[in-house]
mmCIF file of C-alpha atoms in Angstrom:
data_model
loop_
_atom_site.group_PDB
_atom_site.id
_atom_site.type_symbol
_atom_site.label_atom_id
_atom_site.label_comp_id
_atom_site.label_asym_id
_atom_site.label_seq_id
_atom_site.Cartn_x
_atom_site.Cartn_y
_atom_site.Cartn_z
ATOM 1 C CA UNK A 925 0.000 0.000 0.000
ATOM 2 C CA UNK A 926 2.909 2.398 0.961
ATOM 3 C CA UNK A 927 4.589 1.444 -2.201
ATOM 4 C CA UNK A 928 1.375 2.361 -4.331
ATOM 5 C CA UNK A 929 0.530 5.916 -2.414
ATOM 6 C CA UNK A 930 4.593 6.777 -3.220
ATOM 7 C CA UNK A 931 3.710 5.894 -6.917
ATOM 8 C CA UNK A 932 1.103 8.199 -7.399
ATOM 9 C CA UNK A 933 2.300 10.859 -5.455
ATOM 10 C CA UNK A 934 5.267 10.611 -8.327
ATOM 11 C CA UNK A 935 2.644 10.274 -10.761
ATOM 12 C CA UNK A 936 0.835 13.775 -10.007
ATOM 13 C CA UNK A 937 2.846 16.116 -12.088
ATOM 14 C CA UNK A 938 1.730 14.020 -15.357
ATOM 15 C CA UNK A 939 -1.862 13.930 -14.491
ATOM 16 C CA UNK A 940 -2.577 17.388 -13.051
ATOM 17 C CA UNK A 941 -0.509 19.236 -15.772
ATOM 18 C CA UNK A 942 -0.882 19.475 -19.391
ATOM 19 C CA UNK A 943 1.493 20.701 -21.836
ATOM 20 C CA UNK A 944 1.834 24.589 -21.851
ATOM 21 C CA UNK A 945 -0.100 25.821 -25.129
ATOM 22 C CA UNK A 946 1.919 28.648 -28.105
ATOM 23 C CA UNK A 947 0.875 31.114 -28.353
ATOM 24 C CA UNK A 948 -0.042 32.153 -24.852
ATOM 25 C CA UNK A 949 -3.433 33.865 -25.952
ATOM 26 C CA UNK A 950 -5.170 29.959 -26.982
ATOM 27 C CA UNK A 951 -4.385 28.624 -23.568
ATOM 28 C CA UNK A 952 -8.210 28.981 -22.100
ATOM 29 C CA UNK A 953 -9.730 28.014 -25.676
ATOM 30 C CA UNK A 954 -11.588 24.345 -24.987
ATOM 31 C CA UNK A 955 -10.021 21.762 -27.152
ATOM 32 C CA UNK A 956 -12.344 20.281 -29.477
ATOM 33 C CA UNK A 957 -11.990 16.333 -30.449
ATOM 34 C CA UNK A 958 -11.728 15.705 -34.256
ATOM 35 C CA UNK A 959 -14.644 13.818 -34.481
ATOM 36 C CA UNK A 960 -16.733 16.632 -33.163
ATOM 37 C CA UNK A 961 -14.899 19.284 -34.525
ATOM 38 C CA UNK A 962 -16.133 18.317 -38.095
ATOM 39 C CA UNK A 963 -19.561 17.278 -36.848
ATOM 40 C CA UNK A 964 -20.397 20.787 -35.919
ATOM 41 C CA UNK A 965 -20.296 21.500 -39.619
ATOM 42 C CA UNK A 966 -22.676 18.327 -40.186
ATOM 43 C CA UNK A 967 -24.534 19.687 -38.083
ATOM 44 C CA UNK A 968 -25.298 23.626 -39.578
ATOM 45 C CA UNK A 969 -28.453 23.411 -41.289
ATOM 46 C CA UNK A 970 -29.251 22.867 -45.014
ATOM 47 C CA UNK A 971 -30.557 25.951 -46.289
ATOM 48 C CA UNK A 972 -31.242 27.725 -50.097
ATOM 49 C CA UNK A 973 -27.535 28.111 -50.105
ATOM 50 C CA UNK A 974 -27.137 24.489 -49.252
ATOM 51 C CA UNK A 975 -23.277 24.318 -50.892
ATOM 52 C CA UNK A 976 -21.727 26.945 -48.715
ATOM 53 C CA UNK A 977 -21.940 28.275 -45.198
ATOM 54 C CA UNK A 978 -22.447 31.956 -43.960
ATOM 55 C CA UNK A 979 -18.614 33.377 -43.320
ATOM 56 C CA UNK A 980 -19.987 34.733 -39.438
ATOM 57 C CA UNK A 981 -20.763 30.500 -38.278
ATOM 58 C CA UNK A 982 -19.608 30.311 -35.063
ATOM 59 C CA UNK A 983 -18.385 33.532 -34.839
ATOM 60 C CA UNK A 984 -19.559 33.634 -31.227
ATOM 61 C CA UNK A 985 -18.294 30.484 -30.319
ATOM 62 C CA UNK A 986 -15.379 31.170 -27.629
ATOM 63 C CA UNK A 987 -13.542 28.510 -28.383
ATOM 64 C CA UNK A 988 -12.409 30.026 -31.609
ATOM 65 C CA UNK A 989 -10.130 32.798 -32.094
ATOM 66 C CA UNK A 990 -11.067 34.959 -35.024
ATOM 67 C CA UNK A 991 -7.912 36.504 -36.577
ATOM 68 C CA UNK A 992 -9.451 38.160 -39.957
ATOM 69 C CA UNK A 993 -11.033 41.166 -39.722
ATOM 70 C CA UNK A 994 -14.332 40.122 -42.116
ATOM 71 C CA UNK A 995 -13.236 38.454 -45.149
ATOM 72 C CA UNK A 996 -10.113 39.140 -46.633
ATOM 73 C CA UNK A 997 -8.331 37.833 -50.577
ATOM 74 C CA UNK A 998 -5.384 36.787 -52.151
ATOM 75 C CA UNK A 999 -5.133 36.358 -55.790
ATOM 76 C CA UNK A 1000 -2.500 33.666 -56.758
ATOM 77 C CA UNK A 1001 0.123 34.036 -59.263
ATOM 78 C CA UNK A 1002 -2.611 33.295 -62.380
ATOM 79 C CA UNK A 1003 -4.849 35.645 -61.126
ATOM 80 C CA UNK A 1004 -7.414 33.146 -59.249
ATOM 81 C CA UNK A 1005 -8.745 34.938 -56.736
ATOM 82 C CA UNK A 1006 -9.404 33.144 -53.090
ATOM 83 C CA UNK A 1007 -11.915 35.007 -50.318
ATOM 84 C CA UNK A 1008 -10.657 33.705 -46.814
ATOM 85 C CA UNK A 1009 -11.512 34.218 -43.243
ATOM 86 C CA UNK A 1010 -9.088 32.180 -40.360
ATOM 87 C CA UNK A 1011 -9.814 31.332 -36.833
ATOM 88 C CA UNK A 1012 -7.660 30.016 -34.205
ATOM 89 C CA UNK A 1013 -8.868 26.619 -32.138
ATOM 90 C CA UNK A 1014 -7.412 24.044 -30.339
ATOM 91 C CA UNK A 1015 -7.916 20.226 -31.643
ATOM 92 C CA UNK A 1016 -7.314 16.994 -30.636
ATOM 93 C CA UNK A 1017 -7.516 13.678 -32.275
ATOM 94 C CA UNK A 1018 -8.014 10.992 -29.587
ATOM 95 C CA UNK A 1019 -6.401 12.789 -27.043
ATOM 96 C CA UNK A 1020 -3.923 13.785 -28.882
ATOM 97 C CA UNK A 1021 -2.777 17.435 -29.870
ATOM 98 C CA UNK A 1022 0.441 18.348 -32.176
ATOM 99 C CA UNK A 1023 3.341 19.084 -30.376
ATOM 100 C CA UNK A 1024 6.445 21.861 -31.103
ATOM 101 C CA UNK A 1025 9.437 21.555 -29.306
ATOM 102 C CA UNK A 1026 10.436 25.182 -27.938
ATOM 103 C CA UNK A 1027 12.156 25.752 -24.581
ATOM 104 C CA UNK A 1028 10.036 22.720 -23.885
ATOM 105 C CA UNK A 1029 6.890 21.232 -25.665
ATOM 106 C CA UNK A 1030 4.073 22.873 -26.637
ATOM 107 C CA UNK A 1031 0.600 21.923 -28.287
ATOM 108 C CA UNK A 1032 0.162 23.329 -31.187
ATOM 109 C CA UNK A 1033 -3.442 24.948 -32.112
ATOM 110 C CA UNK A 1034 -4.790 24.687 -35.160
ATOM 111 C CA UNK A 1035 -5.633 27.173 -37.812
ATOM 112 C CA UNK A 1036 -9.096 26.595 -39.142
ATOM 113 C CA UNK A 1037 -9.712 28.566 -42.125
ATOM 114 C CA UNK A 1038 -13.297 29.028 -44.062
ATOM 115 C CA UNK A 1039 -12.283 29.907 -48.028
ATOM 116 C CA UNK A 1040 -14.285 30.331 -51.273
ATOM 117 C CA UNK A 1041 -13.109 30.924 -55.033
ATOM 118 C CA UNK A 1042 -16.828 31.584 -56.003
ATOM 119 C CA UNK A 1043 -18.668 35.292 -55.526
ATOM 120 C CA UNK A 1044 -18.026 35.566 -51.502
ATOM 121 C CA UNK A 1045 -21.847 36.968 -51.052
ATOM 122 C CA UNK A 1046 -22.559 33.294 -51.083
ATOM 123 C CA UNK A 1047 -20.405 32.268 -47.979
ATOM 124 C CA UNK A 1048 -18.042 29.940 -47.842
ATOM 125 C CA UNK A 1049 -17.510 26.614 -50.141
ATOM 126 C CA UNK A 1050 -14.520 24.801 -47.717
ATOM 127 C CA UNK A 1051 -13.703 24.446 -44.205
ATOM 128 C CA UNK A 1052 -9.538 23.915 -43.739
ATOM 129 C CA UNK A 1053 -8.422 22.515 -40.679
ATOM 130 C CA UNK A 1054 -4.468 23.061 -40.716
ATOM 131 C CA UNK A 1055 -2.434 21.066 -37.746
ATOM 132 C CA UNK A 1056 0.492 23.694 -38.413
ATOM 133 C CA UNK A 1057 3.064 21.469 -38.084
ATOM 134 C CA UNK A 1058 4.575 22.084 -41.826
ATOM 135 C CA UNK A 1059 8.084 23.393 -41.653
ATOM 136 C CA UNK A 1060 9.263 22.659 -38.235
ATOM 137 C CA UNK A 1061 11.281 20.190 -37.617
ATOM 138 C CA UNK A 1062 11.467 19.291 -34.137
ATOM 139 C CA UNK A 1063 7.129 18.232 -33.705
ATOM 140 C CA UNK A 1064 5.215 15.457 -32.539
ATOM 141 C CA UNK A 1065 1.752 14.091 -33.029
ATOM 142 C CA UNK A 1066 1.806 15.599 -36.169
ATOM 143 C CA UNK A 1067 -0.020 13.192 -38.076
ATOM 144 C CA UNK A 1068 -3.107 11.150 -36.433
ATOM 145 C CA UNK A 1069 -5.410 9.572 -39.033
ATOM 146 C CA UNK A 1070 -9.336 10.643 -37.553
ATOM 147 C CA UNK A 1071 -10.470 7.386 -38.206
ATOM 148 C CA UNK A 1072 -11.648 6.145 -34.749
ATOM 149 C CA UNK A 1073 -12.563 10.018 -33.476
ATOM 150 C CA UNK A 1074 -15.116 9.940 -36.481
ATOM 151 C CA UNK A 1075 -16.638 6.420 -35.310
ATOM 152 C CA UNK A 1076 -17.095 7.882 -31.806
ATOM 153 C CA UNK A 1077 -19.346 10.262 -32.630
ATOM 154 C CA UNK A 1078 -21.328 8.570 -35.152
ATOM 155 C CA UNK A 1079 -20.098 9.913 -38.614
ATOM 156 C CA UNK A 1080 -19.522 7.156 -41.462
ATOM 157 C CA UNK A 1081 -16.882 7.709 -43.951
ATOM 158 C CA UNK A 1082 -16.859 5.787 -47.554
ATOM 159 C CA UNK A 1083 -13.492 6.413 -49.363
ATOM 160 C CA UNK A 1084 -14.081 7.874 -53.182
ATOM 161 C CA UNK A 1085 -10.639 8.553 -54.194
ATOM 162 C CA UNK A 1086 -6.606 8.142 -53.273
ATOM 163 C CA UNK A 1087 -3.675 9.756 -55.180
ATOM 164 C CA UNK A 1088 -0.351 9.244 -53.507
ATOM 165 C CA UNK A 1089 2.101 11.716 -54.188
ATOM 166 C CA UNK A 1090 5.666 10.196 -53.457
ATOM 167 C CA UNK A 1091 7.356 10.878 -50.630
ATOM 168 C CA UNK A 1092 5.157 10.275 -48.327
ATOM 169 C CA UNK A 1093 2.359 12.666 -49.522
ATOM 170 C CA UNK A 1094 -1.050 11.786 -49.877
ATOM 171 C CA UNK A 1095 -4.436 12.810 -51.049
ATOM 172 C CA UNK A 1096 -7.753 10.946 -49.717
ATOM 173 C CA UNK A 1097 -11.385 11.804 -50.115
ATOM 174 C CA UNK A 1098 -14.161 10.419 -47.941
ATOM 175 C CA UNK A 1099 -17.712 10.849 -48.080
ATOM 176 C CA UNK A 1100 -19.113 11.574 -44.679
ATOM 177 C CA UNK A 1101 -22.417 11.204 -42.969
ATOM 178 C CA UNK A 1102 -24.446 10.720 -39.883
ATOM 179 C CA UNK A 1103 -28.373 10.432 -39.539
ATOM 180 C CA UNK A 1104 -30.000 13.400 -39.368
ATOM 181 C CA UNK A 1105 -27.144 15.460 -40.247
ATOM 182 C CA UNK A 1106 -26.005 17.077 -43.653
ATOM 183 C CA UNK A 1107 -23.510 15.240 -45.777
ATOM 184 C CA UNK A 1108 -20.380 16.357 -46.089
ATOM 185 C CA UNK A 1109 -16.743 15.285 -48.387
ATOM 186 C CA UNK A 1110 -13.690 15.122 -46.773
ATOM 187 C CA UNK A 1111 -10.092 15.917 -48.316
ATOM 188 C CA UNK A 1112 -7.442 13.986 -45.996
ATOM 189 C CA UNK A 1113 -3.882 14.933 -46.646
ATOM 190 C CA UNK A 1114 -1.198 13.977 -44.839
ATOM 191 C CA UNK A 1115 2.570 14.722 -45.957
ATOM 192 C CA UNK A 1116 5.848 12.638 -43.833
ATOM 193 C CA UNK A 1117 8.196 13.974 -46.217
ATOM 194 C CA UNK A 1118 11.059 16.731 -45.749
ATOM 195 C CA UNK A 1119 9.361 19.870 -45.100
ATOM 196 C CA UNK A 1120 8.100 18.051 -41.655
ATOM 197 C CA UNK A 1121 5.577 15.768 -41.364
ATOM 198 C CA UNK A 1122 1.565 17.185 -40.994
ATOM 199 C CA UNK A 1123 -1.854 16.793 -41.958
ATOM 200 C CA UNK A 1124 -4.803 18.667 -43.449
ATOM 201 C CA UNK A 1125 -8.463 18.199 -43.461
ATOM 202 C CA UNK A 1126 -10.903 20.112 -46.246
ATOM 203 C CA UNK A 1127 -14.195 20.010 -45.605
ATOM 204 C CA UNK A 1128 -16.770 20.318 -48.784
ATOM 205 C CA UNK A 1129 -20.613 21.117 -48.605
ATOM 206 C CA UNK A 1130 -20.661 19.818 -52.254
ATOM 207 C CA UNK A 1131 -19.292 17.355 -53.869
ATOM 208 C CA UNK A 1132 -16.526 18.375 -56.054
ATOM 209 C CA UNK A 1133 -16.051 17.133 -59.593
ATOM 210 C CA UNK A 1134 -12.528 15.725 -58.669
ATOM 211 C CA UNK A 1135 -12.570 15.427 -54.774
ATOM 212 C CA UNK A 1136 -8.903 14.517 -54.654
ATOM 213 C CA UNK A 1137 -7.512 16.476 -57.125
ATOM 214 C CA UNK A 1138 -9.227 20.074 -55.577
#
């Protein structure tokens, strides 16, 4: 009995404290499991503009960190033109949150970006749900296939396409759905290669022509 109070007594540092969060200002944000994370777009209702959602969804949510002013653009080097509005939250995937190595290790949050290509008075056509690990080196639990986070909560995934990439890149869609709930397409990249290993989720409220190749 002695022996087993001395063990947990050693044992309380690991339980009681979790890893420090960078930057500072996402430390009191909830962190949201995968699984539910994408479920609360299932979730948004269908309306007349069934293929996009409204750029202010969950604008009051407090567990999101807003960091555009309204929506902002970029126009790439062919002239495409991309509306985009970002948000700050912390995710895990079972239990798990990326890691950076600073002074000591930090999670990671997530940059969760809403984006359209279309006329932006429609909303907006994809959800991105960036990790952040890309070009650091020194990370952890940078990839974490959703797999089992999505079964939790009820959402059913059908693969519809693959392209691997070399070098440890790759390119999945999934078809997602849940009773009662809207259905949704995922786009599931994950990259191991040199630029640091991380992962990528797009969300689509339509199905697009080539899933894997958008």
């Amino acid at each position: 009995m002695k022996k087993q109070i001395i063990f947990l007594f050693l044992m309380l540092p690991l339980i009681c404290c979790a890893y420090p969060v960078y930057p500072q200002k996402a430390e009191s944000l909830q962190s949201f499991e995968i699984g539910d994370f994408i479920k609360l777009f299932m979730q948004i209702p269908t309306n007349e503009s069934k293929d996009f959602i409204a750029w202010d969804t969950f604008v009051n949510n407090e567990n999101f960190i807003w960091e555009t002013d309204g929506v902002d653009s970029s126009e790439s080097d062919d002239g495409l033109v991309s509306y985009y509005r970002n948000a700050m939250v912390r995710i895990n995937v079972n239990g798990l949150a990326p890691m950076r190595l600073k002074q000591n290790w930090t999670e990671m949050p997530w940059t969760v970006g809403y984006s359209t290509t279309s006329n932006p008075n429609f909303g907006a056509e994809v959800v991105s749900i960036d990790n952040e690990c890309f070009g650091y080196y020194t990370t952890n639990n940078c990839i974490l296939p959703p797999f089992k986070s999505l079964k939790r909560v009820n959402i059913n995934y059908k693969k519809i396409c693959k392209i691997e990439r070399g070098n440890g890149f790759e390119t999945v869609g999934y078809e997602l759905s849940s009773k009662g709930l809207r259905t949704i397409y995922l786009l599931y990249e994950q990259d191991g290669g040199t630029g640091g290993s991380y992962e990528t989720y797009h969300l689509y409220f339509r199905k697009p022509e080539n899933l894997c190749e958008s």
